[in-house]
Amino acid sequence: MRYYKVNLEQTSIRELNQQLHTLQEHDSCWQINHPNGGHNIAVGLRQAAQIEIYGSVGYYCGGLNQHADLTIYGHAGAGVAENILSGSVRIHGNVAQYAAASGQGGLVVIDGDASARCGIAMKGVDIVVKGSVGYMSAFMAQQGHLVIGGDADEGLGESLYDAVIFIAGHAEGLGQGCVELPMDEARLSTLQQLLARAEFALPASRFRCYGPLRHRLNPTPIMAEMQDMA
Amino acid sequence: MSGIDARHLVSASAMFSLEVQQAIHRAAETGTVAIQGLGVSRPVPHFDELVFLGAGLVRRPVEACGEGCKTNVTLGTRHAQRPIQLARPITLAGMSYGAVGYNAKQTLCLAAARSGTSLTTGEGGITDLERQSNGAIIYQLTPGRSGLHPDDLCHAAALEIVVSQGARPGGGGLLPAAKVNERVSQQRRLPPNTAMYSAARHPDWLDADELSLKIRELRELTDWQIPILVKLGATRVAEDVTLAVKAGADVIVLDGMQAGTGSSPSVFVEHVGIPTVAAIRQAVEALQALGLHREVQLVVSGGIRNGADAAKALALGADAVSIGTAALMAIGCNRPIYNFDYHKLGTEAGACHHCHTGRCPVGITTHDVQLEARLDVEAEAEHLQNFLQVMTLEIQALAEACGKRHVLHLEPEDLVALSVEAAAMAKVPLAGTHWIPGV
Ligand code: SF4
């Protein structure tokens, strides 16, 4: 594995992204220092790589990520890991709004709190927020899981389609179409796996499960698929 | 009128016309909002109210034979390394796979590629057809973000961020359940047979400041290679265009209220937005005020039906036009065949706007296997190529008559208006006068 060290006080974000986009080898390891809240850092990665960012980042860090594993030792601005497809983005801090918006796959772990619209329009990503989430989180969420260790502000899961939400704390208000689902074995197993992947020590027994009304009335083939996967 | 004394009949109310009465009855009986496809159905000021002056002694016409008038257009010259080169100033507007069927999408792909123009994807991501197309594909980034894949973005000729569209500025999209078949549901990650309501706003930016960051993200993603277009439904045009350009747009796509839709609430289609003819001059003036007219290109859509409409849009300052409904008509929409199926929808050929039902009689806006089979891809692609060619010849003919060697040399001075409204909106004189109302 090759190691790279980049100082964003000396290298521009454009140069960094260009290098990351033209990477030939798999599994390189990058240490990125002094991000200084810069926007669009490590956007659009398509190769497996370990990326460690020391400091806080601005908008859209790790956006549209495929295969790479990013770790941010700091806070992240809006739209972190937006539209992630695979790989992972871990943030050892808090994140602003739209975290993992429309994410299609992969794992996003937020150690702190997430602001409004976390997981908005998510389409398959798994998100674990160890703290609390802001209003309208998982708005119109189509697929995937949102795990919330803390509380959720109003409108949780508003108009969601097939995504499933696990929450340990208090939900200030559920959005239209979002209802409590029984924590059956399949859902419990899914949650336990997510907690393990996120290295989140909170016991699964502390969580409740929410999802679309349809799943309570009539599990769809997609729901069955999710149970299979679990 | 046997038994009725005609003297006691009150004439039909202009206020409560038959159509208004029917709409009230329908709403009362169903308790649902009316949905329609195609676009605005009532008359609004349009290009028909403008005419070209042509040449005389003051202006000399260009000879079509020998001299001729060029039609090529380049879009996205501001920041992109690879601007889009078009053979003609006409592009094919975004029509999603979902709103239209697979065969229709294939037809549009083929015709665009063979005609040297671009096809815009529409909501719902890119299909294999578009991926394999030799033509320029403009990939739309819509609020729903369905099927968005960075590999596709990088292979597209351009990205188009849809802020809003002319048929429903401020409203989200609706893909009726009847159109969410298995392929569509997989592509959009939806449960099958479930209506898809797209959000009205993008999930990861809210205002113009954030849009500028979003545009930069997309440039980083695509290594600054391809143009970023911003599509705006025509409302507060001058302000919106100014903000979009300041946010970094390479091209503005301006969609007037006559724009088509696969499925939208009628109240939006008929009552929101401003007519295309009114929107163009506002956009052009905003670009001129920024000193960026022609450097940031303007593509105009919404009710462009023929070469005359297109030429008038160019004369008012557009760099290209985009056609949607007219392109569908070229491939058979409302063609008087399969009349029994129009009747089943409660309509007839020539009056159909029933795309939202998913039962298109000519196989365009449907996923029903039998209906789709009615669309002969090769034959209809040729029809659309013909139509694009005719439109181009018409634009050229009008430009030559106005003494232009390139269609982009057409200018507002070549036009006059036939109505006071059109004169005020297009800011050209009322025919036979020097009067431009409001100027
Ligand atoms: S013919 Fe088909 S495409 Fe045309 S308006 Fe009717 S349903 Fe829509």
mmCIF file of C-alpha atoms and ligand atoms in Angstrom, chain B residues 38 328 332-334 342 345 352-355 359-362 364-365, ligand 1:
data_model
loop_
_atom_site.group_PDB
_atom_site.id
_atom_site.type_symbol
_atom_site.label_atom_id
_atom_site.label_comp_id
_atom_site.label_asym_id
_atom_site.label_seq_id
_atom_site.Cartn_x
_atom_site.Cartn_y
_atom_site.Cartn_z
ATOM 1 C CA LEU B 38 -48.540 17.830 -22.402
ATOM 2 C CA LEU B 328 -43.195 13.790 -29.358
ATOM 3 C CA GLY B 332 -46.680 10.208 -33.374
ATOM 4 C CA CYS B 333 -48.252 11.962 -30.373
ATOM 5 C CA ASN B 334 -51.876 12.805 -31.198
ATOM 6 C CA TYR B 342 -58.039 7.687 -27.653
ATOM 7 C CA LEU B 345 -59.203 7.652 -22.534
ATOM 8 C CA CYS B 352 -55.131 14.147 -26.187
ATOM 9 C CA HIS B 353 -53.110 15.280 -23.178
ATOM 10 C CA HIS B 354 -53.415 12.002 -21.299
ATOM 11 C CA CYS B 355 -49.730 11.105 -20.877
ATOM 12 C CA ARG B 359 -52.144 4.429 -21.703
ATOM 13 C CA CYS B 360 -50.725 6.418 -24.607
ATOM 14 C CA PRO B 361 -52.552 5.204 -27.745
ATOM 15 C CA VAL B 362 -49.457 5.627 -29.934
ATOM 16 C CA ILE B 364 -44.958 6.933 -26.451
ATOM 17 C CA THR B 365 -45.794 7.682 -22.811
HETATM 18 S S1 SF4 C 1 -50.872 10.714 -27.697
HETATM 19 FE FE1 SF4 C 1 -49.630 9.844 -26.061
HETATM 20 S S2 SF4 C 1 -47.925 11.286 -25.822
HETATM 21 FE FE2 SF4 C 1 -49.539 12.335 -26.968
HETATM 22 S S3 SF4 C 1 -50.723 13.427 -25.431
HETATM 23 FE FE3 SF4 C 1 -51.752 11.474 -25.768
HETATM 24 S S4 SF4 C 1 -50.874 10.124 -24.205
HETATM 25 FE FE4 SF4 C 1 -49.513 11.901 -24.349
#
